[in-house]
Amino acid sequence: MSFVDFWLGQQLREIRREQSLSLEQVARKADISIGSLSQIERGMTSPTVNMLNRISGALNISLGELLSNTECTDEQTDGWIARAASHKQVVMTDKKIIKKIITPSRCRSVDLYQAIIQPGGSSGDEWITTRSGEISGLVIYGQLQLWFDKRYVKLEQNDTFCYTSDMPRKWNNPTDQDTCVLWVITKPERE
């Protein structure tokens, strides 16, 4: 069952109930079986465009009207979605880093960050460690020099990496172009 099928089925059921129509009445008007209409309303099957057209006709609404509200509003996402405009941004001028916190509020096990590392930007000269967990990353564009646990690697676009947060590490952007990295950091277990 896809979310779109489920959502569409819920919309059809709501409209049918608002009009005080039974499954049988709508199925008869749309010339489809009651079982098919029931499965569509429960999101168990994907209706064809032809079926949707007939069902919307039976409900006296246009197909365009039915499909116009297919995207959830921010209120309906209930913390499962974080819109780009709502991402909090931290500017670390001294390190030449712009960090965006992009984790949806409902996310319990990982934090997501997007870092734009300007030319010469870095985590600093000191080796760093953090709380327990793992850190993974994806270089979206640019280059990243990474030192971790006595290793040195040069990462390019679409390269990924992972290390435990207690491993000493540091990194920098050695180029004259911005580097963008997506960081995924596991949250420590709650006790």
Coordinates of N, CA and C in Angstrom, one line a residue:
M1 N 0.9 -1.2 0.0 CA 0.0 0.0 0.0 C 0.9 1.2 0.0
S2 N 0.7 2.1 -0.9 CA 1.4 3.4 -1.0 C 0.7 4.5 -0.2
F3 N 1.5 5.5 0.2 CA 0.8 6.6 0.9 C -0.2 7.3 0.0
V4 N 0.1 7.4 -1.3 CA -0.8 8.1 -2.2 C -2.1 7.4 -2.3
D5 N -2.0 6.0 -2.5 CA -3.2 5.2 -2.5 C -4.1 5.4 -1.3
F6 N -3.4 5.3 -0.1 CA -4.0 5.5 1.2 C -4.7 6.8 1.3
W7 N -3.9 7.9 1.0 CA -4.5 9.2 1.1 C -5.7 9.4 0.1
L8 N -5.5 9.0 -1.1 CA -6.6 9.1 -2.1 C -7.9 8.4 -1.6
G9 N -7.7 7.2 -1.1 CA -8.8 6.4 -0.6 C -9.5 7.1 0.5
Q10 N -8.7 7.7 1.4 CA -9.3 8.5 2.6 C -10.1 9.7 2.1
Q11 N -9.6 10.4 1.0 CA -10.3 11.5 0.5 C -11.6 11.1 -0.1
L12 N -11.6 10.0 -0.9 CA -12.8 9.5 -1.5 C -13.9 9.1 -0.5
R13 N -13.4 8.4 0.6 CA -14.3 8.0 1.6 C -15.0 9.2 2.3
E14 N -14.1 10.2 2.6 CA -14.6 11.4 3.3 C -15.7 12.1 2.4
I15 N -15.4 12.3 1.2 CA -16.3 12.9 0.3 C -17.6 12.1 0.2
R16 N -17.5 10.8 0.0 CA -18.7 10.0 -0.1 C -19.6 10.1 1.2
R17 N -18.9 10.1 2.4 CA -19.7 10.2 3.6 C -20.3 11.6 3.8
E18 N -19.6 12.6 3.4 CA -20.1 14.0 3.5 C -21.4 14.1 2.7
Q19 N -21.5 13.3 1.6 CA -22.7 13.4 0.7 C -23.7 12.3 1.2
S20 N -23.5 11.7 2.3 CA -24.4 10.6 2.8 C -24.7 9.5 1.8
L21 N -23.7 9.1 1.0 CA -23.8 8.1 0.0 C -23.2 6.8 0.5
S22 N -23.8 5.7 0.2 CA -23.3 4.4 0.6 C -22.3 3.9 -0.5
L23 N -21.5 2.9 -0.1 CA -20.6 2.3 -1.1 C -21.4 1.8 -2.3
E24 N -22.5 1.2 -2.0 CA -23.3 0.6 -3.1 C -23.8 1.7 -4.1
Q25 N -24.2 2.8 -3.5 CA -24.7 3.9 -4.4 C -23.6 4.4 -5.3
V26 N -22.5 4.7 -4.8 CA -21.4 5.3 -5.6 C -20.9 4.2 -6.5
A27 N -20.7 3.0 -6.1 CA -20.3 1.9 -7.0 C -21.2 1.7 -8.2
R28 N -22.5 1.8 -7.9 CA -23.5 1.6 -9.0 C -23.4 2.8 -10.0
K29 N -23.3 4.1 -9.5 CA -23.2 5.2 -10.3 C -21.9 5.2 -11.1
A30 N -20.8 4.7 -10.5 CA -19.5 4.7 -11.2 C -19.3 3.4 -12.1
D31 N -20.3 2.5 -12.0 CA -20.2 1.3 -12.7 C -18.9 0.4 -12.4
I32 N -18.7 0.3 -11.1 CA -17.6 -0.6 -10.6 C -18.2 -1.4 -9.5
S33 N -17.5 -2.5 -9.1 CA -18.0 -3.3 -8.0 C -17.8 -2.6 -6.7
I34 N -18.7 -3.0 -5.7 CA -18.6 -2.5 -4.4 C -17.2 -2.9 -3.8
G35 N -16.8 -4.1 -4.0 CA -15.5 -4.6 -3.5 C -14.3 -3.7 -4.0
S36 N -14.4 -3.4 -5.3 CA -13.3 -2.5 -5.9 C -13.3 -1.2 -5.2
L37 N -14.5 -0.6 -5.1 CA -14.6 0.7 -4.4 C -14.1 0.7 -3.0
S38 N -14.5 -0.4 -2.3 CA -14.0 -0.5 -0.9 C -12.5 -0.7 -0.8
Q39 N -11.9 -1.4 -1.7 CA -10.4 -1.6 -1.7 C -9.7 -0.2 -2.1
I40 N -10.3 0.5 -3.0 CA -9.8 1.8 -3.3 C -9.8 2.8 -2.1
E41 N -11.0 2.8 -1.4 CA -11.1 3.6 -0.2 C -10.2 3.3 0.9
R42 N -9.9 2.0 1.0 CA -8.9 1.6 2.1 C -7.5 1.6 1.6
G43 N -7.2 2.1 0.4 CA -5.9 2.2 -0.1 C -5.2 0.9 -0.5
M44 N -6.0 -0.1 -0.6 CA -5.5 -1.4 -0.9 C -5.2 -1.7 -2.4
T45 N -5.7 -0.8 -3.2 CA -5.4 -0.9 -4.7 C -5.3 0.5 -5.3
S46 N -4.6 0.5 -6.4 CA -4.4 1.8 -7.1 C -5.5 1.9 -8.2
P47 N -6.4 2.8 -8.2 CA -7.4 2.9 -9.2 C -6.8 3.5 -10.5
T48 N -7.3 3.1 -11.6 CA -6.9 3.6 -12.9 C -7.5 5.0 -13.0
V49 N -7.0 5.8 -14.0 CA -7.5 7.1 -14.2 C -9.0 7.1 -14.6
N50 N -9.3 6.1 -15.4 CA -10.7 5.9 -15.9 C -11.6 5.6 -14.7
M51 N -11.2 4.8 -13.8 CA -12.0 4.5 -12.6 C -12.1 5.7 -11.7
L52 N -11.0 6.5 -11.5 CA -11.1 7.7 -10.7 C -12.1 8.7 -11.4
N53 N -12.0 8.8 -12.7 CA -12.9 9.7 -13.4 C -14.4 9.3 -13.2
R54 N -14.6 8.0 -13.2 CA -16.0 7.6 -13.0 C -16.5 7.8 -11.6
I55 N -15.5 7.5 -10.6 CA -15.9 7.7 -9.2 C -16.1 9.2 -8.9
S56 N -15.2 10.1 -9.4 CA -15.4 11.5 -9.1 C -16.7 12.0 -9.8
G57 N -17.1 11.4 -10.9 CA -18.4 11.8 -11.6 C -19.5 11.4 -10.7
A58 N -19.4 10.2 -10.1 CA -20.5 9.7 -9.2 C -20.6 10.5 -8.0
L59 N -19.5 11.2 -7.6 CA -19.5 12.0 -6.4 C -19.8 13.5 -6.7
N60 N -20.0 13.8 -8.0 CA -20.2 15.1 -8.5 C -19.1 16.1 -8.2
I61 N -17.9 15.6 -8.3 CA -16.7 16.5 -8.2 C -15.8 16.2 -9.5
S62 N -15.0 17.2 -9.8 CA -14.1 17.0 -11.0 C -12.9 16.2 -10.5
L63 N -12.3 15.5 -11.5 CA -11.1 14.7 -11.2 C -10.0 15.7 -10.7
G64 N -9.9 16.9 -11.3 CA -8.9 17.9 -10.9 C -9.1 18.3 -9.5
E65 N -10.3 18.5 -9.0 CA -10.6 18.8 -7.7 C -10.2 17.7 -6.7
L66 N -10.4 16.5 -7.1 CA -10.1 15.4 -6.3 C -8.6 15.3 -6.1
L67 N -7.8 15.5 -7.2 CA -6.4 15.3 -7.1 C -5.6 16.6 -6.7
S68 N -6.3 17.7 -6.6 CA -5.7 19.0 -6.3 C -5.0 19.1 -4.9
N69 N -5.5 18.3 -4.0 CA -5.0 18.3 -2.6 C -4.1 17.1 -2.3
T70 N -3.4 16.7 -3.2 CA -2.6 15.4 -2.9 C -1.4 15.7 -2.1
E71 N -0.9 16.9 -1.9 CA 0.2 17.2 -1.0 C -0.3 17.6 0.4
C72 N 0.3 17.0 1.4 CA 0.0 17.3 2.8 C 0.4 18.7 3.1
T73 N -0.3 19.4 4.0 CA 0.1 20.7 4.5 C 1.1 20.4 5.6
D74 N 1.8 21.5 6.0 CA 2.8 21.4 7.0 C 2.1 20.9 8.3
E75 N 0.9 21.3 8.6 CA 0.2 20.9 9.8 C 0.0 19.4 9.8
Q76 N -0.3 18.8 8.6 CA -0.6 17.4 8.5 C 0.7 16.5 8.6
T77 N 1.9 17.1 8.4 CA 3.1 16.3 8.5 C 3.5 16.0 9.9
D78 N 3.0 16.8 10.8 CA 3.1 16.5 12.3 C 4.6 16.2 12.7
G79 N 5.6 16.9 12.2 CA 6.9 16.7 12.6 C 7.7 15.7 11.8
W80 N 7.0 15.0 10.9 CA 7.7 14.0 10.0 C 8.5 14.6 8.9
I81 N 8.2 15.9 8.6 CA 8.8 16.6 7.4 C 9.4 17.9 8.0
A82 N 10.6 18.2 7.5 CA 11.2 19.5 7.8 C 11.4 20.3 6.5
R83 N 10.6 21.3 6.3 CA 10.7 22.1 5.1 C 12.0 22.9 5.1
A84 N 12.5 23.1 3.9 CA 13.8 23.9 3.8 C 13.8 25.2 4.5
A85 N 12.7 25.9 4.4 CA 12.6 27.3 4.9 C 12.6 27.2 6.5
S86 N 12.4 26.1 7.1 CA 12.4 26.0 8.5 C 13.7 25.5 9.1
H87 N 14.6 25.1 8.3 CA 15.9 24.6 8.8 C 16.7 25.7 9.5
K88 N 17.2 25.4 10.7 CA 17.9 26.3 11.5 C 19.4 26.3 10.9
Q89 N 20.0 27.5 10.9 CA 21.3 27.7 10.4 C 22.2 28.2 11.4
V90 N 23.4 27.7 11.5 CA 24.5 28.2 12.4 C 25.7 28.6 11.5
V91 N 26.1 29.8 11.6 CA 27.2 30.3 10.9 C 28.4 30.4 11.8
M92 N 29.5 29.6 11.5 CA 30.7 29.6 12.2 C 31.8 30.3 11.4
T93 N 31.8 31.7 11.5 CA 32.6 32.5 10.7 C 34.1 32.1 10.9
D94 N 34.5 31.9 12.1 CA 36.0 31.6 12.3 C 36.4 30.3 11.6
K95 N 35.5 29.4 11.5 CA 35.8 28.1 10.8 C 35.4 28.0 9.3
K96 N 34.8 29.1 8.9 CA 34.3 29.2 7.5 C 33.3 28.1 7.2
I97 N 32.3 27.9 8.1 CA 31.3 26.8 7.9 C 29.9 27.4 8.1
I98 N 29.0 27.0 7.3 CA 27.6 27.3 7.5 C 26.9 25.9 7.6
K99 N 26.4 25.7 8.8 CA 25.8 24.4 9.2 C 24.3 24.6 9.3
K100 N 23.5 23.7 8.6 CA 22.1 23.7 8.7 C 21.6 22.4 9.4
I101 N 20.8 22.6 10.4 CA 20.2 21.5 11.1 C 18.9 21.1 10.3
I102 N 18.9 19.9 9.7 CA 17.8 19.6 8.8 C 17.0 18.4 9.2
T103 N 17.2 18.0 10.5 CA 16.4 16.9 11.0 C 15.0 17.2 11.3
P104 N 14.0 16.4 10.7 CA 12.6 16.6 11.1 C 12.5 16.3 12.6
S105 N 11.6 17.0 13.3 CA 11.5 17.0 14.7 C 11.1 15.6 15.3
R106 N 10.4 14.8 14.5 CA 10.0 13.5 14.9 C 11.2 12.4 14.9
C107 N 12.3 12.8 14.3 CA 13.4 11.8 14.1 C 14.0 11.6 15.5
R108 N 14.0 10.3 15.9 CA 14.5 10.0 17.3 C 15.9 9.3 17.3
S109 N 16.3 8.8 16.2 CA 17.6 8.0 16.3 C 18.8 8.6 15.6
V110 N 18.5 9.6 14.7 CA 19.6 10.3 14.0 C 19.4 11.8 13.9
D111 N 20.5 12.5 13.7 CA 20.4 13.9 13.4 C 21.0 14.1 12.0
L112 N 20.4 15.0 11.2 CA 20.9 15.3 9.9 C 21.4 16.7 9.9
Y113 N 22.6 16.9 9.3 CA 23.1 18.3 9.1 C 23.7 18.4 7.7
Q114 N 23.5 19.6 7.2 CA 24.2 20.0 5.9 C 25.2 21.1 6.2
A115 N 26.4 20.8 5.8 CA 27.5 21.8 6.1 C 28.0 22.3 4.7
I116 N 28.0 23.6 4.6 CA 28.7 24.3 3.5 C 30.1 24.7 4.1
I117 N 31.1 24.1 3.6 CA 32.4 24.4 4.1 C 33.1 25.3 3.0
Q118 N 33.4 26.5 3.4 CA 34.0 27.5 2.4 C 35.4 27.2 2.2
P119 N 36.0 27.7 1.1 CA 37.5 27.4 0.9 C 38.3 27.7 2.1
G120 N 39.1 26.7 2.5 CA 40.0 26.8 3.7 C 39.2 26.5 5.0
G121 N 37.9 26.3 4.9 CA 37.2 26.0 6.1 C 37.6 24.7 6.7
S122 N 37.4 24.5 8.1 CA 37.9 23.3 8.7 C 37.2 23.1 10.1
S123 N 37.4 21.9 10.6 CA 36.9 21.7 12.0 C 37.9 22.3 13.0
G124 N 39.1 22.7 12.6 CA 40.1 23.3 13.4 C 41.3 22.5 13.5
D125 N 42.4 22.9 14.1 CA 43.6 22.2 14.2 C 43.6 21.1 15.2
E126 N 42.8 21.2 16.2 CA 42.7 20.2 17.3 C 41.9 18.9 16.8
W127 N 42.3 17.8 17.3 CA 41.6 16.5 17.1 C 40.3 16.6 17.9
I128 N 39.2 16.2 17.4 CA 37.9 16.3 18.1 C 37.3 14.9 18.3
T129 N 36.6 14.7 19.4 CA 35.8 13.5 19.6 C 34.4 14.0 20.2
T130 N 33.4 13.2 20.0 CA 32.1 13.6 20.5 C 31.4 12.5 21.3
R131 N 30.1 12.6 21.6 CA 29.4 11.6 22.3 C 29.4 10.3 21.6
S132 N 28.8 9.3 22.2 CA 28.8 7.9 21.6 C 27.9 7.9 20.4
G133 N 28.1 7.0 19.5 CA 27.4 6.8 18.3 C 28.2 6.7 17.1
E134 N 27.6 6.8 15.9 CA 28.3 6.8 14.7 C 28.0 8.0 13.9
I135 N 29.0 8.4 13.0 CA 28.8 9.5 12.2 C 29.1 9.0 10.7
S136 N 28.2 9.3 9.8 CA 28.3 9.0 8.4 C 28.2 10.3 7.6
G137 N 28.7 10.3 6.5 CA 28.6 11.5 5.7 C 28.6 11.2 4.2
L138 N 28.1 12.2 3.4 CA 28.1 12.2 2.0 C 28.6 13.5 1.5
V139 N 29.7 13.5 0.6 CA 30.2 14.7 0.0 C 29.2 15.0 -1.2
I140 N 28.4 16.0 -1.0 CA 27.4 16.3 -2.1 C 28.2 17.0 -3.3
Y141 N 29.0 17.9 -3.0 CA 29.9 18.5 -4.0 C 31.2 19.1 -3.3
G142 N 32.2 19.2 -4.1 CA 33.5 19.7 -3.6 C 34.4 18.6 -3.1
Q143 N 35.4 19.0 -2.3 CA 36.3 18.0 -1.8 C 36.4 18.2 -0.3
L144 N 36.8 17.1 0.4 CA 36.9 17.1 1.9 C 38.2 16.3 2.2
Q145 N 39.1 16.9 2.9 CA 40.2 16.1 3.5 C 39.8 15.7 4.9
L146 N 39.9 14.4 5.2 CA 39.4 13.8 6.4 C 40.6 13.0 7.1
W147 N 40.8 13.3 8.4 CA 41.7 12.6 9.2 C 40.9 11.9 10.3
F148 N 41.0 10.6 10.4 CA 40.3 10.0 11.5 C 41.0 8.7 11.9
D149 N 41.2 8.5 13.2 CA 41.8 7.3 13.7 C 43.1 6.9 13.0
K150 N 44.0 7.9 12.9 CA 45.3 7.7 12.3 C 45.2 7.4 10.8
R151 N 44.1 7.8 10.1 CA 44.0 7.6 8.7 C 43.8 9.0 8.0
Y152 N 44.2 9.1 6.8 CA 44.0 10.3 6.0 C 43.3 9.9 4.7
V153 N 42.2 10.6 4.3 CA 41.6 10.3 3.0 C 41.2 11.7 2.4
K154 N 41.2 11.7 1.1 CA 40.7 12.8 0.3 C 39.4 12.4 -0.3
L155 N 38.3 13.0 0.0 CA 37.0 12.6 -0.4 C 36.5 13.6 -1.5
E156 N 35.8 13.0 -2.5 CA 35.3 13.8 -3.7 C 33.8 13.7 -3.7
Q157 N 33.2 14.3 -4.6 CA 31.7 14.3 -4.8 C 31.2 12.9 -4.8
N158 N 30.1 12.6 -4.1 CA 29.4 11.4 -3.9 C 30.2 10.3 -3.1
D159 N 31.4 10.6 -2.6 CA 32.1 9.7 -1.7 C 31.3 9.7 -0.3
T160 N 31.3 8.6 0.3 CA 30.7 8.5 1.7 C 31.7 8.1 2.7
F161 N 31.5 8.3 3.9 CA 32.4 7.9 5.0 C 31.6 7.6 6.3
C162 N 32.2 6.9 7.2 CA 31.6 6.6 8.5 C 32.7 6.3 9.5
Y163 N 32.5 6.8 10.7 CA 33.4 6.5 11.8 C 32.6 6.6 13.1
T164 N 33.2 6.1 14.2 CA 32.5 6.2 15.5 C 32.9 7.6 16.0
S165 N 31.9 8.1 16.8 CA 32.1 9.5 17.3 C 33.3 9.6 18.3
D166 N 33.7 8.5 18.9 CA 34.8 8.6 19.8 C 36.2 8.5 19.1
M167 N 36.2 8.3 17.8 CA 37.5 8.4 17.1 C 38.0 9.8 16.9
P168 N 39.2 10.1 17.3 CA 39.8 11.4 17.1 C 39.8 11.7 15.6
R169 N 39.4 13.0 15.2 CA 39.2 13.3 13.8 C 39.3 14.8 13.6
K170 N 39.6 15.2 12.4 CA 39.5 16.6 11.9 C 39.4 16.6 10.4
W171 N 38.9 17.7 9.9 CA 38.7 17.7 8.4 C 38.8 19.2 7.9
N172 N 39.0 19.3 6.6 CA 39.0 20.6 6.0 C 38.6 20.6 4.5
N173 N 38.4 21.8 4.0 CA 38.2 21.9 2.6 C 39.4 22.6 2.0
P174 N 40.2 21.8 1.2 CA 41.5 22.3 0.7 C 41.4 23.1 -0.6
T175 N 40.2 23.3 -1.1 CA 40.1 23.9 -2.4 C 39.7 25.3 -2.4
D176 N 39.5 25.9 -3.5 CA 39.1 27.3 -3.6 C 37.6 27.4 -4.0
Q177 N 36.9 26.3 -3.8 CA 35.4 26.2 -4.1 C 34.7 25.7 -2.8
D178 N 33.5 26.0 -2.6 CA 32.7 25.5 -1.5 C 32.6 24.0 -1.6
T179 N 32.5 23.3 -0.4 CA 32.2 21.9 -0.3 C 31.0 21.8 0.5
C180 N 30.1 20.9 0.1 CA 28.8 20.6 0.8 C 28.8 19.2 1.2
V181 N 28.6 19.0 2.5 CA 28.6 17.6 3.1 C 27.3 17.4 3.9
L182 N 26.7 16.3 3.7 CA 25.5 15.8 4.4 C 26.0 14.9 5.5
W183 N 25.8 15.3 6.8 CA 26.2 14.5 8.0 C 25.0 13.8 8.6
V184 N 25.2 12.5 8.9 CA 24.1 11.7 9.6 C 24.8 11.2 10.9
I185 N 24.2 11.7 12.0 CA 24.8 11.3 13.3 C 23.8 10.6 14.2
T186 N 24.2 9.4 14.6 CA 23.3 8.7 15.5 C 23.2 9.3 16.8
K187 N 22.0 9.3 17.4 CA 21.8 9.9 18.7 C 22.2 8.8 19.8
P188 N 22.7 9.2 20.9 CA 23.0 8.2 21.9 C 21.7 7.5 22.4
E189 N 21.8 6.3 22.9 CA 20.7 5.6 23.4 C 20.2 6.3 24.7
R190 N 18.9 6.4 24.8 CA 18.3 7.0 26.0 C 18.3 5.9 27.1
E191 N 18.7 6.3 28.3 CA 18.7 5.4 29.4 C 17.5 5.5 30.3

